[in-house]
Short mmCIF file of C-alpha atoms and ligand atoms in Angstrom, two decimals:
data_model
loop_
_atom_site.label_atom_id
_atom_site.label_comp_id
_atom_site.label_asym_id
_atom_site.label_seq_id
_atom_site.Cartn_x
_atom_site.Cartn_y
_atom_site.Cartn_z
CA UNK A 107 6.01 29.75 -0.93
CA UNK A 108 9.32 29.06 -2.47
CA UNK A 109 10.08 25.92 -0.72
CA UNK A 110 7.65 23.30 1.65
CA UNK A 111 9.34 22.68 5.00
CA UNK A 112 8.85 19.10 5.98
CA UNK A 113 8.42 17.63 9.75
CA UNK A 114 9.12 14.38 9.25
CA UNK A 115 7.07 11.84 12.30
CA UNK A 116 8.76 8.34 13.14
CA UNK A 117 12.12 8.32 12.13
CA UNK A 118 12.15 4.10 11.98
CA UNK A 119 13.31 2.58 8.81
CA UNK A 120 11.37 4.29 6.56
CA UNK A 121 10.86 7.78 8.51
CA UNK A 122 15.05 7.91 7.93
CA UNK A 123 14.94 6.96 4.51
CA UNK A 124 12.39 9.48 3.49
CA UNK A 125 14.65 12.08 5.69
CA UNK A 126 17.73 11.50 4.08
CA UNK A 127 15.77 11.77 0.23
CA UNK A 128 14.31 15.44 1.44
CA UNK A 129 18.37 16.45 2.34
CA UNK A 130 18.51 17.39 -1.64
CA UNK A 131 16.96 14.67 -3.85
CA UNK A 132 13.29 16.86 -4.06
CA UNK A 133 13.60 20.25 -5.64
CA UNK A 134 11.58 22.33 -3.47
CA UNK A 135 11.50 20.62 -0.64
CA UNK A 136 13.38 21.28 2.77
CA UNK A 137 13.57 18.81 5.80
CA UNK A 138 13.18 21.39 8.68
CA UNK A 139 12.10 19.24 11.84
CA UNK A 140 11.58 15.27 12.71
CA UNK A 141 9.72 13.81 15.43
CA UNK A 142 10.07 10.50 17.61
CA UNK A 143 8.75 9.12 20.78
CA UNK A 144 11.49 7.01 20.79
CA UNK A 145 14.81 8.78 22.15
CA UNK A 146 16.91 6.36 20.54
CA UNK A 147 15.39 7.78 17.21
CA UNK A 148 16.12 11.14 17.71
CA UNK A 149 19.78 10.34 18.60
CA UNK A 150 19.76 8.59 15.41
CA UNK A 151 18.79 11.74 13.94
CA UNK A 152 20.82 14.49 16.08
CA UNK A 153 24.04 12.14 14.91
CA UNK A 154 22.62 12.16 11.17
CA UNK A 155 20.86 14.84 10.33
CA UNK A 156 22.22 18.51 9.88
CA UNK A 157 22.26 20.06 12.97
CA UNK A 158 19.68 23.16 12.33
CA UNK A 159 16.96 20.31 11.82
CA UNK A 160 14.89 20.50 14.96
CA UNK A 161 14.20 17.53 16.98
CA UNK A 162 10.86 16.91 18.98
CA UNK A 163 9.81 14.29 21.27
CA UNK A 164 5.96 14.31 20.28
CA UNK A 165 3.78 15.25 17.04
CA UNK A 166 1.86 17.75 19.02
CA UNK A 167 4.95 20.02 19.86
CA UNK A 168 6.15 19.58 16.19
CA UNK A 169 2.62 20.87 15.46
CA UNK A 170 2.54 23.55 17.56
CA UNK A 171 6.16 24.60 16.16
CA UNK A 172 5.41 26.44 13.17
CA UNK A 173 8.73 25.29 11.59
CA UNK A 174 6.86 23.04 9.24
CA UNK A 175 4.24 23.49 6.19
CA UNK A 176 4.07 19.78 5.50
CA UNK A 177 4.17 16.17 7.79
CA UNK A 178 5.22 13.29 6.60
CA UNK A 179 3.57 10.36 8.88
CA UNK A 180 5.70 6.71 9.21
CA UNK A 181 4.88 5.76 12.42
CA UNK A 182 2.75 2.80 12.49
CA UNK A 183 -0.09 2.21 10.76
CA UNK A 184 -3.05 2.71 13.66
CA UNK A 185 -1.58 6.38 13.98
CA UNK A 186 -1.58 7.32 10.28
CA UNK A 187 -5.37 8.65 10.63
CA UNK A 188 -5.42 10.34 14.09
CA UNK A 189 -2.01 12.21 13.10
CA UNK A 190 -3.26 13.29 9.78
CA UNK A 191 -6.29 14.63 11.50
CA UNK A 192 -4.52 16.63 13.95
CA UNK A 193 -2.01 17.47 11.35
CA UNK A 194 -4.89 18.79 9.09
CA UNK A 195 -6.24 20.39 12.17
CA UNK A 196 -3.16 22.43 12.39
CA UNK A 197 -3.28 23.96 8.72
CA UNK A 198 -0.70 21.30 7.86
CA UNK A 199 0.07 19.80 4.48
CA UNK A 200 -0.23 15.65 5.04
CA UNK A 201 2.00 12.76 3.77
CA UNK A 202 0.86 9.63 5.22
CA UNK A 203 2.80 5.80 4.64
CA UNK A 204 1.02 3.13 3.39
CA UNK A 205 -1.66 1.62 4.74
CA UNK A 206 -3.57 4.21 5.42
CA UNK A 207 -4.35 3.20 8.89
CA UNK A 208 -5.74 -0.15 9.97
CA UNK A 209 -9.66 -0.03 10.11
CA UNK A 210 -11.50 1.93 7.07
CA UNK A 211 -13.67 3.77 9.73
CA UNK A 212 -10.75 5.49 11.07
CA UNK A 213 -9.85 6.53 7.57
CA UNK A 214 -13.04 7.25 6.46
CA UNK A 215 -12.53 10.18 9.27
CA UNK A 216 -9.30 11.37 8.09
CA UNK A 217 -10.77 10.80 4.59
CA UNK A 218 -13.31 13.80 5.91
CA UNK A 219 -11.00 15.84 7.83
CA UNK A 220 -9.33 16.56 4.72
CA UNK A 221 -11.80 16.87 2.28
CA UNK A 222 -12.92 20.01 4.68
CA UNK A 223 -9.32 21.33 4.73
CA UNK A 224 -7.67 22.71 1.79
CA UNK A 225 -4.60 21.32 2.05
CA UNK A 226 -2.79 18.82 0.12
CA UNK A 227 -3.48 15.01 1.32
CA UNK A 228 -1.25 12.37 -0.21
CA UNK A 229 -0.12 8.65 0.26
CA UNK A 230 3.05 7.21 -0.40
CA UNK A 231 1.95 5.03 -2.49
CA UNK A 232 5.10 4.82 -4.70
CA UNK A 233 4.51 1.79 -6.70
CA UNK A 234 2.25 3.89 -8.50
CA UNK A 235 5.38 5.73 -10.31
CA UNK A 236 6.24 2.48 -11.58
CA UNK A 237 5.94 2.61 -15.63
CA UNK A 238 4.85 -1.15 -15.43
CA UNK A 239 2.16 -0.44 -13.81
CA UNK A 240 1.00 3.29 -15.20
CA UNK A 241 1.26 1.33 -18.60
CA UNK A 242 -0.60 -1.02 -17.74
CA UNK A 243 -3.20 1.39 -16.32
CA UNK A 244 -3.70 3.29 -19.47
CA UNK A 245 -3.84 0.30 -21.49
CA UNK A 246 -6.63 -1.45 -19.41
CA UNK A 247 -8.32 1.98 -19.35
CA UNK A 248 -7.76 2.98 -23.19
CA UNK A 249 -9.58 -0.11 -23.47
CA UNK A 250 -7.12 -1.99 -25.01
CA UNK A 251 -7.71 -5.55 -23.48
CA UNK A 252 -11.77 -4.83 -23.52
CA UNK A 253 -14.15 -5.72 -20.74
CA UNK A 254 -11.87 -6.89 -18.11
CA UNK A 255 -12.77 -10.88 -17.22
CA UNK A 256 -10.58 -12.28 -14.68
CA UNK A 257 -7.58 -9.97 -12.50
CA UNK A 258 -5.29 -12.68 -10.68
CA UNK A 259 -2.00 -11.33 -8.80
CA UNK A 260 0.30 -13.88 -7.08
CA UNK A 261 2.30 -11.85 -4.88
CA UNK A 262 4.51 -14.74 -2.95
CA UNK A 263 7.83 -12.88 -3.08
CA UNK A 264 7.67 -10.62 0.05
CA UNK A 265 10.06 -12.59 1.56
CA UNK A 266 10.18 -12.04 5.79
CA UNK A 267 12.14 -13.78 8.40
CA UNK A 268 11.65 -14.50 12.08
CA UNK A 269 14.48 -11.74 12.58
CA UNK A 270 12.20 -9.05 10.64
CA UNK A 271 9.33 -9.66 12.82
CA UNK A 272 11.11 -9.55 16.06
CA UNK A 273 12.43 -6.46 15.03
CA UNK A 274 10.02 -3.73 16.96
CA UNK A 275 7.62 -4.48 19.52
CA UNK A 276 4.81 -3.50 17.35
CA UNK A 277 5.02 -5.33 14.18
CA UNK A 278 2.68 -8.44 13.38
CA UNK A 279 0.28 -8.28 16.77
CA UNK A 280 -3.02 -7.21 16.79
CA UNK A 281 -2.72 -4.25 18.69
CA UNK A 282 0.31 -3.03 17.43
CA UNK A 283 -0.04 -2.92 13.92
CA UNK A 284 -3.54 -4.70 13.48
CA UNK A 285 -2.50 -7.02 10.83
CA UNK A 286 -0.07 -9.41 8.60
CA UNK A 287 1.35 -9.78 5.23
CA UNK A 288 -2.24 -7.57 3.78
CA UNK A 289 -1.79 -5.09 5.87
CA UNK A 290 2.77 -4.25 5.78
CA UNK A 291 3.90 -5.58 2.64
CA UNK A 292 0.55 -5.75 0.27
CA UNK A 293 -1.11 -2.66 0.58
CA UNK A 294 0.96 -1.76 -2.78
CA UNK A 295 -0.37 -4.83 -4.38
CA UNK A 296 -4.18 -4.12 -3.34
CA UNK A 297 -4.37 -0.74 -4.46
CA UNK A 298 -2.48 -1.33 -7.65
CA UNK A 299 -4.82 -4.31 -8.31
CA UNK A 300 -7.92 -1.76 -8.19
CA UNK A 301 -5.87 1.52 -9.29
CA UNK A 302 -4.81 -0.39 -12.39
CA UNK A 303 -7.89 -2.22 -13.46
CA UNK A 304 -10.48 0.85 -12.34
CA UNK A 305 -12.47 -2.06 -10.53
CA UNK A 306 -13.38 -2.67 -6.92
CA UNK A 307 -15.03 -5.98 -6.00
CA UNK A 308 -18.68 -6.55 -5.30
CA UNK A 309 -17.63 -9.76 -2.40
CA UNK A 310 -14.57 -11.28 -1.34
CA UNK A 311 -14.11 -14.55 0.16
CA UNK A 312 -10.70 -15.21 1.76
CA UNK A 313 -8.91 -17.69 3.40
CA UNK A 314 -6.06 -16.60 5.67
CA UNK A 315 -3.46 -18.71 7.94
CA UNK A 316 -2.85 -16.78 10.81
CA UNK A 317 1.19 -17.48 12.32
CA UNK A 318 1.41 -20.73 9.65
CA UNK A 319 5.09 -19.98 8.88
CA UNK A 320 6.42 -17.60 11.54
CA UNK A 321 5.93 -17.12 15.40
CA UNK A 322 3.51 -14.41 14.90
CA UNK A 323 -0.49 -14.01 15.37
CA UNK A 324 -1.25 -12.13 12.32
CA UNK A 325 -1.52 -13.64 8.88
CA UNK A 326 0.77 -14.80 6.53
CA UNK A 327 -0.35 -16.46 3.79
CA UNK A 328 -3.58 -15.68 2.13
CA UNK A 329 -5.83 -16.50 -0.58
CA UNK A 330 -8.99 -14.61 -1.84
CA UNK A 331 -11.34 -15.11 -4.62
CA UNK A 332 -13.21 -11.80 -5.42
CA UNK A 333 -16.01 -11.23 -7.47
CA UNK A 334 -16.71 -7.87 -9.43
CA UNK A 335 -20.28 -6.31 -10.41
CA UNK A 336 -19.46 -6.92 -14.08
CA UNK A 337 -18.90 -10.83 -13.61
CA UNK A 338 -15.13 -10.71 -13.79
CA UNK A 339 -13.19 -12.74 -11.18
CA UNK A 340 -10.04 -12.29 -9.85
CA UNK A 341 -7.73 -14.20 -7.07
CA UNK A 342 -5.10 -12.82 -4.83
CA UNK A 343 -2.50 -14.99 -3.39
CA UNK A 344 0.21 -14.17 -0.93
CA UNK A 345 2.08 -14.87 1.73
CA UNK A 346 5.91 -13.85 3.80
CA UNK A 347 6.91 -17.22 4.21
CA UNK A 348 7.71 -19.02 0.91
CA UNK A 349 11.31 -18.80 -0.96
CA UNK A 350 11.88 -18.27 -3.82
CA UNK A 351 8.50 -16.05 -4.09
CA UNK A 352 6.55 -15.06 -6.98
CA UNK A 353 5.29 -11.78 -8.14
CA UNK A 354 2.61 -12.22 -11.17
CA UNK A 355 -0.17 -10.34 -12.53
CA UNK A 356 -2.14 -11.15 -14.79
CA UNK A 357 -5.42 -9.78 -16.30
CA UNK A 358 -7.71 -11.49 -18.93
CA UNK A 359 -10.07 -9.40 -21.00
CA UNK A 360 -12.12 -10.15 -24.34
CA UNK A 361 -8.74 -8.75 -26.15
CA UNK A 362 -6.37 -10.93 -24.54
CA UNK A 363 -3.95 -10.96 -21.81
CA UNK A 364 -2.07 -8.86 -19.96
CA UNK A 365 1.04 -10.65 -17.93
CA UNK A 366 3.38 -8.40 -15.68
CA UNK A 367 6.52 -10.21 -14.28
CA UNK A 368 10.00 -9.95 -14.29
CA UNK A 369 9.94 -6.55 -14.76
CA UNK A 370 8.40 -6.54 -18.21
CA UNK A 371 4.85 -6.36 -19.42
CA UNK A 372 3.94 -8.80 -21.97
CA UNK A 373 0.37 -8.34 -23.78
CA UNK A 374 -1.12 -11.43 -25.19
CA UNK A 375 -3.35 -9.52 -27.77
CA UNK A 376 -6.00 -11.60 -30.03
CA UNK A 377 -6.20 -10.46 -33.49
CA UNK A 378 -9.65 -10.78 -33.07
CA UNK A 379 -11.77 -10.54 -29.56
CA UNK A 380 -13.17 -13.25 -28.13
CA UNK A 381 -16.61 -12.62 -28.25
CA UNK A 382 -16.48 -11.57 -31.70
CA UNK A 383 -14.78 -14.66 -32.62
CA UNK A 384 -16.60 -16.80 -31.26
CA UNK A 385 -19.57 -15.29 -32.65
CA UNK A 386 -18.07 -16.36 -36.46
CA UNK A 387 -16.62 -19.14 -35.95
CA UNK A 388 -17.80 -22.36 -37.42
CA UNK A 389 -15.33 -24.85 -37.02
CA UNK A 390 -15.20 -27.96 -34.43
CA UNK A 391 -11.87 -26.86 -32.18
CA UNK A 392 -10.16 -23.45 -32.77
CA UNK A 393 -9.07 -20.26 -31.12
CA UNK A 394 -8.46 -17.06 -31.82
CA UNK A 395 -5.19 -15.97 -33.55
CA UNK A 396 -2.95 -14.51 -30.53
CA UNK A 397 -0.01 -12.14 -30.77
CA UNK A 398 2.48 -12.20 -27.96
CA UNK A 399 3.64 -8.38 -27.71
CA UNK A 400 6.13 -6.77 -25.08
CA UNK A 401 5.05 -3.74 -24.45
CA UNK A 402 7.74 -0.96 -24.48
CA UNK A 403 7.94 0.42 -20.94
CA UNK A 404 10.86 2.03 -18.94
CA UNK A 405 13.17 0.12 -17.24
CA UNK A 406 14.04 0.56 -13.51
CA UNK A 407 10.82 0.69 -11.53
CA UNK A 408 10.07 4.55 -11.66
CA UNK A 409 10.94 7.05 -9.36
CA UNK A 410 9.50 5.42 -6.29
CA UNK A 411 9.43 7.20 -2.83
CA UNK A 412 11.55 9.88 -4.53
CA UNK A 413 8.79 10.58 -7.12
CA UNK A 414 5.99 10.96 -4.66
CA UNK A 415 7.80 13.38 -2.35
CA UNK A 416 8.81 14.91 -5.77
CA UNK A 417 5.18 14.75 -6.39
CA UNK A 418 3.60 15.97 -3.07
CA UNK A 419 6.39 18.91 -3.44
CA UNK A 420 5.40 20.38 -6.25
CA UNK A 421 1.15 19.45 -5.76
CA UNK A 422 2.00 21.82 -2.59
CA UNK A 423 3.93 24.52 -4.55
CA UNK A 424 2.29 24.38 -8.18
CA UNK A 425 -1.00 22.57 -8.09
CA UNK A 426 0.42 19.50 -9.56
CA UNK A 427 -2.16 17.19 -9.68
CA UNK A 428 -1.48 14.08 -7.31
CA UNK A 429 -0.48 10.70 -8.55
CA UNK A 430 -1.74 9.44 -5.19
CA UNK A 431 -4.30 11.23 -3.24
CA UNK A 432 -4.42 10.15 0.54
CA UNK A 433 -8.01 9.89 0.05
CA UNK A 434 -7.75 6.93 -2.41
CA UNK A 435 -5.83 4.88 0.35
CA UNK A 436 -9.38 3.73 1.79
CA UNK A 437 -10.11 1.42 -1.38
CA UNK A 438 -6.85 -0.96 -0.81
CA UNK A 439 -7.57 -0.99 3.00
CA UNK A 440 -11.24 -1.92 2.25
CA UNK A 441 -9.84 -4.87 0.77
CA UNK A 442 -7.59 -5.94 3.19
CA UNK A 443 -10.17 -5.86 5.89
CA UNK A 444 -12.55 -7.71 3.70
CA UNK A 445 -10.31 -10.40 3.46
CA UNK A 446 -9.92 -10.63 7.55
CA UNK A 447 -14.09 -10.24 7.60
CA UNK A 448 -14.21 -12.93 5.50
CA UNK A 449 -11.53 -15.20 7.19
CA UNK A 450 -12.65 -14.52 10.65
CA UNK A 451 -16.75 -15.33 9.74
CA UNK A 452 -15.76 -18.43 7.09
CA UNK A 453 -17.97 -16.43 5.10
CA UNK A 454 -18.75 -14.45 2.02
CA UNK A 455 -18.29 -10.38 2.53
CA UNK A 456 -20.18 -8.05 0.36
CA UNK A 457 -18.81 -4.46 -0.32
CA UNK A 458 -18.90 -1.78 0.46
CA UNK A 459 -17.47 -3.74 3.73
CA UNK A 460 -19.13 -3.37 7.37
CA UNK A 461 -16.49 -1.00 8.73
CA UNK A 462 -18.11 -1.02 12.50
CA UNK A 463 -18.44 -4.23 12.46
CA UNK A 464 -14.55 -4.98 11.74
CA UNK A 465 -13.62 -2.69 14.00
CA UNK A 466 -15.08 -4.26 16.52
CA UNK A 467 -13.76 -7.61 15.60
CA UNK A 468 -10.53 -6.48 15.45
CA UNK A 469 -10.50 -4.83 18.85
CA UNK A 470 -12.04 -8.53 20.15
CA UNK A 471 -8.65 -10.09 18.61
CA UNK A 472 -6.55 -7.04 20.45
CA UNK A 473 -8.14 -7.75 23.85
CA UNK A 474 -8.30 -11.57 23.40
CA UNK A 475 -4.70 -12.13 22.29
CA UNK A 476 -2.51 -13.74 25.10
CA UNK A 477 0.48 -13.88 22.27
CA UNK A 478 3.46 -12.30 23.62
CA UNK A 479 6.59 -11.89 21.27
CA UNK A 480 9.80 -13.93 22.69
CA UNK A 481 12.00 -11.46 21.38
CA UNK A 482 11.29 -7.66 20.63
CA UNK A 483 14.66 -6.05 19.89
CA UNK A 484 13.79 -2.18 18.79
CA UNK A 485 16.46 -2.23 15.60
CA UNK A 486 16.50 0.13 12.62
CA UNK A 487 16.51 -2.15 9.58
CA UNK A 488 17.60 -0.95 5.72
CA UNK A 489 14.88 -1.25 3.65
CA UNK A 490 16.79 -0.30 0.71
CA UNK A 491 15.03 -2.70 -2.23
CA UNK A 492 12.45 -3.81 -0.31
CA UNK A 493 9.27 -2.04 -1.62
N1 LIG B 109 6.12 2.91 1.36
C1 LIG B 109 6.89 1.91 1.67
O1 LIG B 109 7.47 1.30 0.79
C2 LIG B 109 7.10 1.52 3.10
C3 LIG B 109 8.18 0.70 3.48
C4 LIG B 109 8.35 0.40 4.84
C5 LIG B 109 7.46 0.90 5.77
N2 LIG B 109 6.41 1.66 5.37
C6 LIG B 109 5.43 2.16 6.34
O2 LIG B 109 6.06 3.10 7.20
C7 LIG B 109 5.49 3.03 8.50
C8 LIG B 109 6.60 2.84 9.52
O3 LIG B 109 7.25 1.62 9.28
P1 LIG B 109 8.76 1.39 9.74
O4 LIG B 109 9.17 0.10 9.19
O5 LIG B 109 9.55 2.61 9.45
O6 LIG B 109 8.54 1.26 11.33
P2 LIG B 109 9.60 1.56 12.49
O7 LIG B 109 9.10 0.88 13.71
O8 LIG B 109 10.99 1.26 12.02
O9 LIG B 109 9.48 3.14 12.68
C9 LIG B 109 8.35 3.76 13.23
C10 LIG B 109 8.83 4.93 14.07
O10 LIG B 109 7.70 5.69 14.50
C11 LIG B 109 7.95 6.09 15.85
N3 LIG B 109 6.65 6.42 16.44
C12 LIG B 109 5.67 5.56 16.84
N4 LIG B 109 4.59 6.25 17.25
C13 LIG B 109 4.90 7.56 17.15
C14 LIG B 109 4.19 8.76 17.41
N5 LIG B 109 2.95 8.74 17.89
N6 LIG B 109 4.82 9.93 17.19
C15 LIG B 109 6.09 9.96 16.73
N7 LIG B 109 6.81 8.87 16.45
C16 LIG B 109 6.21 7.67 16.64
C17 LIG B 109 8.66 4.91 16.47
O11 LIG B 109 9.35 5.26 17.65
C18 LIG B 109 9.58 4.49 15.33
O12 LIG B 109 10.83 5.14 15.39
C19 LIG B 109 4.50 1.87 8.48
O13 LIG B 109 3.18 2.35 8.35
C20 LIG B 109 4.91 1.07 7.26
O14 LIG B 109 3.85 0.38 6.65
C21 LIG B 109 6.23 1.98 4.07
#
């Protein structure tokens, strides 16, 4: 195979985006077909798009078309896992958008669909291309900072308007996209917090404010306080409705600290470790000598969605290994509904997470809501900068 021929499915905001990259930004990549329920959609892309690109109104006749060796899935979220299944089904390569899907049984299925098929099974996770957060990576797991002690991210500055969330029927309810702010704008933000430190909690208890600052019945603004097996602690804190936001992360190990915000990456490093100091230490007040380093890293946030279909491309066509395997999607989305779990019981929630029992609490919130949104105008929004 020379070159992978994409089907692109849900040409919204993001479906668009991605089809305009594959036009020529991906070596080795050629859009051949979208799909859309909506007919708008495909107007949008018959006016758009070059005209050999074949438009179909459902995912099963682009399936059944043979004029594609790859999908890539933005619809929303609740039909990442059933596509990818059928996709998989159909001796397709699989591209799905963040989250993975809403419920972790779901993607625990897909999860097994693909690890019997031998094709390639990605997530667009593209804040993993960012060098801020690959360096930090390899300096948390060259063991750099030491035994990792406390992981706090303050992610405030996913700014959202009333206007954002009226725009599609399905975004922030319950049955339309099955969540919030965790579940659209942070599943980055959870799986860098785990990709990046190599830890997953042991519990999670979370406190979330469901419609505080926007007519909507999902969350959006959260706080969680995790615990991990090796007695680190960590906090996530975010929320859609605050200006100006905050994005901060910062991890504490026996070496130091590691701050990223701003755009830089600023390690705190003691000359000598904690423990080890305060092993040999003998006076009354005192603390160890600390070095504020910036650590070099590239400037510009990586190659982002670009860089994964870049990625995907070439994982199809030369066995490059993948930067984000659709498989690994499961470990952010365990968190996220861990957080709800805990929320929804005012309790403590152990992991691995219950995933039968959240689905079934989450299908009592879709058949109990009675919230119905005043204004559901079906736009196309840019998301240029936004991710
Ligand atoms: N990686 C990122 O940075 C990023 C950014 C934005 C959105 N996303 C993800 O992309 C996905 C889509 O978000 P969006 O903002 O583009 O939504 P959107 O509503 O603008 O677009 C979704 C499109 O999917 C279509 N669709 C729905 N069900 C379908 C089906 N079964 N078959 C074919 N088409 C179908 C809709 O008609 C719509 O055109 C979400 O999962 C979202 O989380 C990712």
């Amino acid at each position: 195979m020379e070159k992978v021929r994409y089907g692109i499915i849900g040409v919204g905001n993001m479906g668009r985006s991605h089809a305009l990259s594959l036009l020529g930004e991906v070596k080795g990549a050629e859009l051949t077909a979208v799909c859309d329920i909506s007919p708008e959609r495909l107007e949008w892309a018959a006016e758009h798009l070059p005209e050999q690109i074949r438009r179909y109104k459902s995912a099963s006749e682009l399936f059944e078309s043979q004029s594609v060796d790859a999908v890539l899935i933005s619809t929303p979220h609740y039909d990442h896992p059933p596509l990818a299944i059928e996709a998989l089904r159909h001796g397709l390569h699989v591209l799905i958008e963040k989250p993975a899907g809403v419920h972790t049984q779901a993607v625990q299925e897909m999860n097994d669909a693909a690890a019997k098929s031998d094709r390639k099974f990605g997530i667009m996770y593209n804040q993993r291309t960012n060098p801020l957060y690959q360096k930090l990576r390899e300096l948390i797991q060259s063991g750099e900072l030491g035994e990792i002690r406390r992981t706090n991210w303050i992610i405030t500055n996913w700014y959202r308007s009333q206007n954002y969330y009226d725009s599609g029927g399905w975004r922030a309810t319950w049955a339309g996209e099955g969540g919030g702010v965790l579940l659209n704008q942070d599943p980055h933000q959870l799986d860098l917090w785990q990709w990046t430190t190599g830890m997953m909690p042991k519990r999670i208890r979370a406190f979330c404010h469901f419609g505080k600052y926007r007519k909507i019945e999902v969350e959006d603004d959260v706080t969680a306080y995790v615990e991990y097996a090796n007695g680190a602690t960590g906090l996530f804190v975010t929320t859609t409705g605050e200006a100006p936001g905050t994005n901060r992360f910062e991890i504490n190990g026996d070496n130091g600290k590691i701050v990223i915000e701003d755009g830089k990456l600023i390690f705190w490093r003691l000359r000598t470790p904690e423990p080890v100091f305060n092993a040999e230490f003998t006076g009354g007040f005192g603390a160890p000598e600390c070095w504020k380093c910036e650590i070099p890293v590239a400037e510009g946030g990586g190659e982002q969605h670009v860089g994964i279909l870049r990625n995907f491309t070439n994982a199809i066509l030369h066995n490059e290994p993948l930067l984000a395997p659709g498989e690994e999607g499961i470990h952010g989305l365990t968190l996220s509904n861990a957080m709800y779990l805990s929320a929804w019981t005012d309790n403590w929630v152990e992991l691995p997470i219950d995933s039968g029992r959240f689905h079934e609490m989450l299908m009592d919130k879709v058949r109990q809501s009675t919230f119905r949104k005043e204004a559901a105008v079906q736009t196309a929004l840019d998301v240029t900068g936004t991710h």
